Coordinates of C-alpha atoms in Angstrom, one line a residue:
M1 CA -30.7 36.1 -37.7
D2 CA -29.9 39.9 -37.1
I3 CA -30.7 39.7 -33.4
E4 CA -28.1 37.0 -33.0
A5 CA -25.6 38.9 -35.1
E6 CA -26.1 42.0 -33.0
I7 CA -25.7 40.1 -29.8
R8 CA -22.5 38.5 -31.2
A9 CA -21.1 42.0 -31.9
L10 CA -22.0 43.1 -28.4
Q11 CA -20.1 40.2 -27.0
L12 CA -17.0 40.9 -28.9
D13 CA -17.2 44.6 -28.1
S14 CA -17.6 44.0 -24.4
A15 CA -14.7 41.5 -24.4
E16 CA -12.5 44.1 -26.1
D17 CA -13.4 46.7 -23.5
G18 CA -12.3 44.3 -20.8
T19 CA -15.8 44.2 -19.3
G20 CA -16.7 40.7 -20.4
M21 CA -18.7 39.0 -17.7
A22 CA -19.1 35.3 -16.7
I23 CA -21.4 34.0 -19.4
P24 CA -23.8 31.3 -18.2
E25 CA -23.3 28.4 -20.6
D26 CA -26.9 27.3 -20.4
A27 CA -29.1 30.0 -22.1
K28 CA -30.4 28.8 -25.4
P29 CA -30.5 31.0 -28.5
E30 CA -34.3 30.8 -28.8
E31 CA -34.7 32.1 -25.3
V32 CA -32.3 34.9 -26.0
E33 CA -34.5 36.0 -28.9
M34 CA -37.6 35.8 -26.8
T35 CA -36.2 37.7 -23.8
D36 CA -34.3 40.3 -25.8
K37 CA -37.0 41.2 -28.4
V38 CA -38.6 43.7 -26.1
E39 CA -35.2 45.3 -25.2
E40 CA -34.2 45.2 -28.9
V41 CA -37.2 47.4 -29.9
E42 CA -36.3 50.1 -27.5
M43 CA -32.5 49.9 -27.8
P44 CA -30.8 52.2 -30.3
D45 CA -27.8 51.0 -32.4
K46 CA -25.4 52.5 -29.8
V47 CA -26.5 49.8 -27.4
E48 CA -22.8 49.1 -26.5
E49 CA -22.6 52.3 -24.6
E50 CA -25.6 51.5 -22.4
G51 CA -25.7 49.7 -19.1
T52 CA -27.9 47.0 -20.6
K53 CA -25.0 45.8 -22.7
D54 CA -23.9 43.4 -20.0
E55 CA -27.3 42.1 -19.5
V56 CA -27.6 41.1 -23.1
D57 CA -24.1 39.7 -23.0
T58 CA -24.9 37.4 -20.1
K59 CA -27.9 36.0 -21.8
S60 CA -26.4 35.3 -25.2
Q61 CA -24.4 32.2 -24.8
P62 CA -25.6 29.3 -27.0
A63 CA -26.4 26.1 -25.3
Q64 CA -23.8 23.3 -25.3
D65 CA -23.9 19.7 -24.2
E66 CA -21.5 20.0 -21.4
P67 CA -22.4 21.2 -17.9
K68 CA -22.2 24.8 -17.0
V69 CA -19.0 25.2 -15.1
K70 CA -18.3 28.8 -14.5
D71 CA -18.1 30.4 -11.1
K72 CA -19.5 33.9 -10.5
E73 CA -16.2 35.7 -10.0
V74 CA -14.4 35.6 -13.3
A75 CA -11.5 37.8 -14.4
P76 CA -12.4 40.1 -17.3
L77 CA -11.6 38.6 -20.6
E78 CA -8.7 40.3 -22.3
D79 CA -9.7 40.1 -25.9
A80 CA -12.2 38.9 -28.4
E81 CA -10.5 35.6 -28.9
G82 CA -10.9 34.9 -25.2
T83 CA -14.6 35.1 -25.6
D84 CA -14.6 32.7 -28.5
E85 CA -12.4 30.3 -26.6
M86 CA -14.8 30.5 -23.6
E87 CA -17.6 29.5 -25.9
S88 CA -15.8 26.6 -27.5
Q89 CA -14.0 25.2 -24.6
K90 CA -15.3 25.3 -21.0
K91 CA -13.1 24.7 -18.0
R92 CA -12.8 21.0 -17.3
H93 CA -13.9 19.7 -14.0
L94 CA -12.1 17.3 -11.5
N95 CA -13.1 15.9 -8.1
V96 CA -10.1 15.7 -5.8
V97 CA -10.2 13.7 -2.5
F98 CA -7.6 14.4 0.2
I99 CA -6.8 11.1 2.0
G100 CA -4.1 10.0 4.5
H101 CA -3.4 9.2 8.1
V102 CA -5.0 11.3 10.9
D103 CA -3.0 14.5 11.5
A104 CA -1.1 14.3 8.2
G105 CA -2.3 17.8 7.3
K106 CA -5.2 17.1 4.9
S107 CA -7.5 19.9 6.1
T108 CA -4.7 22.4 6.5
T109 CA -3.5 21.7 2.9
G110 CA -7.1 22.0 1.6
G111 CA -7.5 25.3 3.5
Q112 CA -4.3 26.6 2.2
I113 CA -5.3 25.8 -1.4
L114 CA -8.5 27.7 -1.0
F115 CA -6.6 30.7 0.5
L116 CA -4.0 30.7 -2.3
S117 CA -6.7 30.5 -5.0
G118 CA -8.5 33.5 -3.5
Q119 CA -11.6 31.7 -2.1
V120 CA -10.9 32.9 1.5
D121 CA -10.0 36.5 2.4
D122 CA -7.4 37.7 4.8
R123 CA -9.9 38.8 7.4
T124 CA -11.4 35.4 7.7
I125 CA -8.0 33.9 8.1
Q126 CA -7.2 36.4 10.9
K127 CA -10.4 35.4 12.6
Y128 CA -9.5 31.7 12.4
E129 CA -5.9 32.5 13.7
K130 CA -7.4 34.2 16.7
E131 CA -9.9 31.3 17.3
A132 CA -7.1 28.7 17.1
K133 CA -4.8 30.7 19.4
D134 CA -7.6 30.9 22.0
K135 CA -7.8 27.1 21.8
S136 CA -3.9 26.9 22.2
R137 CA -3.8 25.3 18.8
E138 CA -2.1 28.0 16.7
S139 CA -1.1 25.7 13.8
W140 CA -4.7 24.5 13.2
Y141 CA -6.1 27.8 11.8
M142 CA -5.8 26.7 8.1
A143 CA -7.7 23.5 8.8
Y144 CA -10.6 25.6 10.1
I145 CA -11.4 26.6 6.5
M146 CA -12.3 23.0 5.8
D147 CA -13.3 21.8 9.2
T148 CA -16.4 23.9 9.8
N149 CA -18.2 22.4 12.8
E150 CA -17.3 22.9 16.4
E151 CA -16.6 19.2 17.2
E152 CA -14.0 19.0 14.4
R153 CA -12.3 22.2 15.6
V154 CA -12.1 21.3 19.2
K155 CA -10.6 17.9 18.5
G156 CA -8.6 18.9 15.5
K157 CA -10.1 15.9 13.6
T158 CA -12.1 15.9 10.5
V159 CA -15.3 13.8 10.9
E160 CA -17.5 14.5 7.8
V161 CA -16.3 14.9 4.3
G162 CA -15.6 18.6 3.8
R163 CA -16.4 20.1 0.3
A164 CA -15.1 23.2 -1.4
H165 CA -14.4 24.5 -4.9
F166 CA -11.5 26.3 -6.4
E167 CA -10.2 27.1 -9.9
T168 CA -6.9 27.3 -11.7
E169 CA -6.3 28.7 -15.2
T170 CA -7.7 25.5 -17.0
T171 CA -9.6 23.5 -14.4
R172 CA -12.4 23.7 -11.8
F173 CA -11.8 21.5 -8.8
T174 CA -14.1 20.2 -6.2
I175 CA -12.1 19.4 -3.0
L176 CA -13.4 16.5 -0.9
D177 CA -11.6 16.6 2.5
A178 CA -11.8 13.0 3.9
P179 CA -11.4 12.2 7.6
G180 CA -8.2 10.3 8.4
H181 CA -9.3 8.8 11.7
K182 CA -10.0 5.1 11.6
S183 CA -13.4 5.6 13.3
Y184 CA -14.6 7.6 10.3
V185 CA -13.4 5.4 7.5
P186 CA -17.0 4.9 6.2
N187 CA -17.2 8.7 5.7
M188 CA -13.8 8.6 3.9
I189 CA -15.3 5.8 1.6
S190 CA -18.2 8.0 0.6
G191 CA -15.8 10.9 -0.2
A192 CA -13.4 8.8 -2.2
S193 CA -16.2 7.2 -4.2
Q194 CA -17.1 10.6 -5.6
A195 CA -13.5 11.4 -6.6
D196 CA -11.5 11.2 -9.9
V197 CA -8.1 12.0 -8.3
G198 CA -6.6 11.3 -4.9
V199 CA -4.1 13.5 -3.0
L200 CA -2.5 11.2 -0.5
V201 CA -1.1 13.5 2.3
I202 CA 1.9 12.1 4.2
S203 CA 3.5 13.7 7.1
A204 CA 7.3 13.9 6.9
R205 CA 7.6 14.7 10.6
K206 CA 9.7 12.2 12.4
G207 CA 7.6 9.3 13.7
E208 CA 4.3 10.5 12.0
F209 CA 5.0 8.9 8.7
E210 CA 6.0 5.6 10.4
T211 CA 2.7 5.6 12.5
G212 CA 0.6 6.1 9.4
Y213 CA 2.4 3.6 7.3
E214 CA 2.7 0.7 9.8
R215 CA 0.0 -2.0 9.9
G216 CA -3.2 -0.5 11.2
G217 CA -2.2 3.0 10.0
Q218 CA -4.6 4.8 7.8
T219 CA -2.1 5.6 5.1
R220 CA -2.2 1.9 4.0
E221 CA -6.0 1.5 4.3
H222 CA -6.8 4.7 2.5
V223 CA -4.5 3.8 -0.5
Q224 CA -6.2 0.4 -0.8
L225 CA -9.7 1.9 -0.5
A226 CA -8.9 4.7 -3.0
K227 CA -7.8 2.2 -5.6
T228 CA -10.9 0.0 -5.0
L229 CA -13.2 3.0 -5.2
G230 CA -11.9 4.0 -8.6
V231 CA -9.4 6.8 -7.8
T232 CA -7.0 5.9 -10.6
K233 CA -4.5 8.9 -10.3
L234 CA -2.7 9.7 -7.1
L235 CA -0.6 12.7 -6.1
V236 CA 1.5 11.7 -3.0
V237 CA 2.3 15.0 -1.2
V238 CA 4.9 14.8 1.5
N239 CA 3.7 17.4 3.9
K240 CA 5.3 19.2 6.9
M241 CA 8.6 19.5 5.0
D242 CA 9.2 22.8 6.9
D243 CA 9.1 21.0 10.3
H244 CA 12.3 21.3 12.4
T245 CA 12.8 17.5 12.4
V246 CA 12.8 17.6 8.5
N247 CA 14.0 21.0 7.3
W248 CA 13.3 20.1 3.6
S249 CA 15.7 17.2 3.9
K250 CA 16.1 15.2 0.6
E251 CA 17.1 12.1 2.6
R252 CA 13.8 12.1 4.5
Y253 CA 11.8 12.7 1.3
D254 CA 13.7 9.9 -0.6
E255 CA 13.2 7.5 2.4
I256 CA 9.4 8.1 2.3
E257 CA 9.3 7.7 -1.5
S258 CA 11.3 4.5 -1.4
K259 CA 9.0 3.0 1.2
M260 CA 5.7 4.1 -0.5
I261 CA 6.5 3.0 -4.1
P262 CA 6.5 -0.8 -3.4
F263 CA 3.3 -0.5 -1.4
L264 CA 1.6 1.6 -4.0
R265 CA 2.6 -1.0 -6.6
S266 CA 1.2 -3.8 -4.5
S267 CA -2.1 -1.9 -4.2
G268 CA -2.5 -1.9 -8.0
Y269 CA -1.1 1.6 -9.0
N270 CA 1.1 2.0 -12.0
V271 CA 3.7 4.1 -10.2
K272 CA 5.3 5.5 -13.4
K273 CA 2.1 6.6 -15.0
D274 CA -0.5 7.2 -12.3
V275 CA 1.5 8.4 -9.3
L276 CA 3.4 11.6 -8.7
F277 CA 5.4 12.5 -5.5
L278 CA 6.0 16.1 -4.5
P279 CA 7.1 17.9 -1.2
I280 CA 5.0 20.7 0.2
S281 CA 4.3 22.6 3.4
G282 CA 0.6 22.9 3.9
L283 CA 0.8 25.3 6.8
V284 CA 3.1 27.9 5.1
G285 CA 1.9 27.1 1.6
A286 CA 5.4 26.2 0.2
N287 CA 5.5 24.5 -3.2
M288 CA 1.7 24.8 -3.6
K289 CA 0.7 27.7 -5.9
T290 CA 4.3 28.5 -6.9
R291 CA 7.3 26.4 -7.0
V292 CA 9.3 26.2 -3.8
D293 CA 12.2 28.7 -3.5
K294 CA 15.7 27.3 -4.3
S295 CA 17.0 28.8 -1.2
T296 CA 14.5 26.7 0.9
C297 CA 14.7 23.5 -1.1
P298 CA 17.6 23.4 -3.6
W299 CA 17.1 19.8 -4.7
W300 CA 13.5 20.0 -5.9
N301 CA 13.1 20.6 -9.7
G302 CA 9.6 19.2 -10.2
P303 CA 6.2 20.9 -10.3
C304 CA 4.3 22.6 -7.5
L305 CA 0.9 21.2 -6.4
F306 CA -1.3 23.5 -8.6
E307 CA 0.8 22.6 -11.7
A308 CA 0.6 18.9 -10.8
L309 CA -3.2 19.0 -10.4
D310 CA -3.6 21.0 -13.7
S311 CA -1.6 18.3 -15.6
I312 CA -3.9 15.5 -14.6
E313 CA -6.1 14.2 -17.4
V314 CA -9.9 14.2 -16.9
P315 CA -11.3 10.6 -17.0
L316 CA -13.5 9.8 -20.0
R317 CA -17.2 10.2 -19.2
D318 CA -20.2 9.6 -21.3
P319 CA -22.6 12.6 -21.4
K320 CA -25.0 10.7 -23.7
G321 CA -25.3 7.4 -21.7
P322 CA -28.2 6.5 -19.4
F323 CA -28.4 8.9 -16.5
R324 CA -27.1 7.8 -13.1
M325 CA -26.7 9.8 -9.9
P326 CA -26.2 8.0 -6.6
I327 CA -27.8 10.1 -3.8
I328 CA -25.4 11.0 -1.0
D329 CA -27.6 13.4 0.9
K330 CA -31.1 14.9 0.8
F331 CA -32.9 17.8 2.5
K332 CA -36.0 20.0 2.3
D333 CA -35.7 23.4 0.6
M334 CA -38.8 24.5 -1.3
G335 CA -39.3 20.9 -2.3
T336 CA -37.1 17.9 -2.0
V337 CA -33.4 18.4 -2.8
V338 CA -31.0 15.6 -3.4
M339 CA -27.2 15.7 -3.7
G340 CA -24.8 13.5 -5.6
K341 CA -22.2 13.2 -8.3
V342 CA -23.4 12.4 -11.8
E343 CA -21.6 9.1 -12.9
S344 CA -23.2 8.9 -16.4
G345 CA -25.5 10.8 -18.7
S346 CA -26.7 14.4 -18.5
I347 CA -29.6 16.1 -16.6
C348 CA -31.7 19.0 -17.7
E349 CA -34.3 21.2 -16.0
G350 CA -37.7 19.7 -16.7
D351 CA -36.5 16.1 -17.1
S352 CA -38.6 13.2 -15.9
L353 CA -36.5 10.7 -14.0
L354 CA -36.9 7.8 -11.6
V355 CA -35.7 7.4 -8.0
M356 CA -34.6 3.8 -7.6
P357 CA -35.2 1.3 -6.0
N358 CA -38.6 2.6 -5.0
K359 CA -39.5 3.4 -8.6
A360 CA -40.8 6.9 -7.8
Q361 CA -41.3 9.1 -10.8
V362 CA -40.0 12.5 -10.3
K363 CA -39.6 15.8 -12.2
V364 CA -36.4 17.9 -12.1
I365 CA -37.4 21.5 -11.1
A366 CA -33.9 23.0 -10.7
V367 CA -30.3 21.9 -11.0
Y368 CA -27.5 23.6 -9.0
C369 CA -23.8 23.1 -9.6
D370 CA -21.2 24.7 -7.3
E371 CA -24.0 26.9 -5.7
N372 CA -25.0 28.3 -9.2
K373 CA -28.3 27.4 -10.9
V374 CA -27.8 25.8 -14.3
R375 CA -30.1 24.4 -17.0
R376 CA -28.2 21.3 -17.7
A377 CA -25.2 19.3 -16.3
G378 CA -23.2 16.4 -17.5
P379 CA -21.1 13.5 -15.9
G380 CA -18.6 14.2 -13.2
E381 CA -20.4 17.2 -11.8
N382 CA -21.4 17.4 -8.1
L383 CA -25.0 18.6 -8.1
R384 CA -27.9 19.5 -6.0
V385 CA -31.2 18.7 -7.7
R386 CA -34.6 19.9 -6.7
L387 CA -37.3 17.3 -7.4
S388 CA -41.1 17.2 -7.4
G389 CA -43.2 14.1 -7.0
I390 CA -41.4 12.6 -4.0
E391 CA -41.1 13.4 -0.3
E392 CA -37.8 13.9 1.4
E393 CA -38.5 11.1 3.9
D394 CA -39.1 8.6 1.0
I395 CA -35.4 9.0 -0.1
M396 CA -32.5 7.2 1.5
E397 CA -28.8 7.7 1.0
G398 CA -27.7 5.1 -1.5
F399 CA -30.8 5.5 -3.7
V400 CA -30.1 6.4 -7.3
L401 CA -31.6 9.1 -9.5
T402 CA -31.8 7.4 -12.9
S403 CA -33.2 7.8 -16.4
V404 CA -36.6 6.1 -17.0
V405 CA -35.3 4.3 -20.1
K406 CA -32.5 1.9 -19.1
A407 CA -33.2 2.4 -15.4
I408 CA -30.6 1.1 -12.9
P409 CA -31.3 -2.5 -11.7
A410 CA -32.4 -3.0 -8.1
V411 CA -31.3 -6.3 -6.6
T412 CA -31.0 -8.2 -3.3
E413 CA -28.4 -10.7 -4.5
F414 CA -25.4 -10.5 -7.0
T415 CA -22.3 -12.4 -8.1
A416 CA -19.0 -10.7 -7.4
Q417 CA -15.3 -11.3 -7.7
L418 CA -13.6 -10.6 -4.3
Q419 CA -10.1 -10.1 -3.2
I420 CA -9.6 -10.9 0.5
L421 CA -7.2 -8.4 2.1
E422 CA -7.1 -9.1 5.7
L423 CA -9.6 -11.0 7.8
L424 CA -10.0 -10.6 11.5
E425 CA -8.1 -13.1 13.6
N426 CA -9.8 -16.5 13.8
A427 CA -12.3 -15.5 11.0
I428 CA -12.9 -17.9 8.1
F429 CA -14.2 -16.5 4.8
T430 CA -16.9 -19.1 3.9
A431 CA -20.6 -19.3 3.1
G432 CA -22.4 -17.5 5.9
Y433 CA -19.7 -14.8 6.4
K434 CA -21.3 -11.5 7.3
A435 CA -19.9 -8.0 6.7
V436 CA -20.9 -4.4 5.8
L437 CA -21.0 -3.7 2.1
H438 CA -20.0 -0.2 0.8
I439 CA -20.9 0.3 -2.9
H440 CA -21.1 3.9 -4.3
S441 CA -23.3 5.7 -1.6
V442 CA -24.9 2.4 -0.3
V443 CA -24.0 1.1 3.1
E444 CA -25.8 -2.2 3.7
E445 CA -25.2 -5.4 5.7
C446 CA -24.5 -8.4 3.5
E447 CA -23.9 -12.1 3.7
I448 CA -21.8 -14.4 1.5
V449 CA -24.3 -17.1 0.4
E450 CA -22.0 -19.3 -1.7
L451 CA -18.4 -19.5 -2.8
L452 CA -18.5 -20.4 -6.5
Q453 CA -14.9 -20.7 -7.5
Q454 CA -11.4 -19.6 -6.5
I455 CA -9.3 -17.7 -9.0
D456 CA -5.6 -18.5 -9.3
P457 CA -3.8 -15.2 -8.8
K458 CA -1.0 -16.1 -11.2
T459 CA -2.9 -17.3 -14.2
R460 CA -6.1 -15.4 -13.3
K461 CA -8.1 -18.5 -14.3
P462 CA -10.6 -20.4 -12.1
M463 CA -9.2 -23.3 -10.2
K464 CA -10.9 -26.7 -10.7
K465 CA -11.2 -27.8 -7.1
K466 CA -14.4 -27.0 -5.2
V467 CA -13.9 -24.2 -2.7
L468 CA -15.3 -24.2 0.8
F469 CA -13.3 -21.4 2.4
V470 CA -10.5 -19.0 1.6
K471 CA -7.7 -17.2 3.4
N472 CA -6.1 -13.8 3.2
G473 CA -4.9 -12.8 -0.3
A474 CA -7.3 -15.2 -2.1
V475 CA -9.4 -14.1 -5.1
V476 CA -12.8 -15.7 -5.1
V477 CA -16.1 -15.6 -7.1
C478 CA -19.1 -15.7 -4.7
R479 CA -22.7 -14.9 -4.4
V480 CA -23.6 -12.0 -2.1
Q481 CA -27.0 -11.3 -0.5
V482 CA -28.3 -8.1 1.1
N483 CA -31.4 -7.6 3.2
S484 CA -33.1 -4.8 1.2
L485 CA -33.0 -3.8 -2.5
I486 CA -29.9 -1.9 -3.6
C487 CA -29.1 -0.3 -6.9
I488 CA -25.9 -1.5 -8.5
E489 CA -24.5 -2.2 -12.0
K490 CA -22.1 -4.7 -13.4
F491 CA -18.5 -3.4 -13.1
S492 CA -18.1 -4.0 -16.9
D493 CA -21.0 -1.6 -17.6
F494 CA -20.5 1.1 -15.0
P495 CA -17.2 0.8 -13.0
Q496 CA -18.2 3.4 -10.4
L497 CA -21.5 1.6 -9.6
G498 CA -20.0 -1.9 -9.7
R499 CA -17.0 -1.7 -7.3
F500 CA -17.3 -2.2 -3.6
T501 CA -15.6 -2.9 -0.3
L502 CA -16.5 -5.2 2.6
R503 CA -15.8 -4.0 6.1
T504 CA -16.3 -5.6 9.5
E505 CA -15.5 -4.2 13.0
G506 CA -13.8 -1.1 11.6
K507 CA -11.5 -3.0 9.2
T508 CA -11.6 -3.4 5.4
V509 CA -11.5 -7.1 4.9
A510 CA -12.1 -7.4 1.1
V511 CA -12.5 -5.4 -2.1
G512 CA -14.4 -6.6 -5.1
K513 CA -16.4 -5.9 -8.3
V514 CA -19.9 -6.9 -9.4
T515 CA -19.6 -9.5 -12.2
D516 CA -23.2 -10.5 -12.7
L517 CA -26.7 -9.6 -11.7
P518 CA -29.7 -11.9 -11.5
S519 CA -31.7 -11.8 -14.8
S520 CA -34.9 -11.0 -12.8
S521 CA -33.5 -7.8 -11.3
T522 CA -36.2 -5.1 -11.1
A523 CA -35.2 -2.5 -13.5

């Protein structure tokens, strides 16, 4: 194909000139031929010298299976090999959730990351500094980058899950800034259920770590929830190391680490493989983009936060599996737009899909990833999808966008294996127990209909005796019933759509996984 050959030459040329642009990964070669034929006729051989060069360049990237993952502002590529590399290997994508006790510095750390990675300019920062000073809260200005609404700024508390994007050399990250206050744990659950990696922010300030870590503190609850919700890797950042009560003290850092390790182990984390501790200061940005200066902290020889995030492996995802995207939000914008994270499969413009459980057939009009329009996207991406064939009011949070073939089952009852964490005082976990079920983006009241068998925690085998009720710490298999149809999967088939938590009166009482679905489930 001489058209393709010519385009290829153009790409290499423009990369050598240092004028390579961000190349959308989604344009198909056939399209290129169609769109460029007209230009090709009129363009002389010296097309490199003309302004249209970049236009051709941007259209000429062959399609690949993975999602389009490039942001608009991209540094010019240095040489021809850079272009080839771009084509063969796109930036990997990770979802990172910031969790931890209220006031540990999650939003400030998130804001500092965006500032250091060039997503926020100095002028905006100066505006936030002035705004925070006017509220007599000078140290809050970095948090304003993540906490955008007025209520959050006045109180200094995150309420909703903040979202933002930033990039390092090798990876694109979506930051999910979860609220730390116990009143907003349901919002934190929805944030953590979309994440691959957790950053647990702990305040090293005297008294603050202790408050978060004690019974009833959010540090504990967040860790247990993150593990249940499938956050397998955890970075534990010890924040506020620059505070005058800490002054980068190794003793304080070691004390926090020694208290956290046994707790993380008991929550199910493999501390050697899946957990990394590091000291930072979110407010001044120490040990975040570059390693902390030896004059400030002589004892730290480990990585900085950006290096640690870059070294995390991307979880395995199946781009060819049946499509699953739990809906976390919806709105009207020239049609019905739904938001969510793709848990399995890929989505293309023009696809025919189903919205379950109401079995509405829809067509994909447009797909947006990180504010950019793309033709296709794969698993792990946070998307906004514009649909036709359904009204916005017919969609609820917790519905699932699914492929027509192998659609997701919709059930009102399922069998689950539960671990009881901590029941409310005087409560007995037995048939008839009611709680609120959180599973992917579904929040639904449920009732335990029947306890089937208790599992011995040591041997992991079912006990013989019939079980009527269980206490804290027990592992039990039971039947759970909900009032309306919900879309879930067996944990063994789709872990992200088969793990859940039970909460009641603001406390997490149990965590579990779906082991079986009724055979008559409407799929």
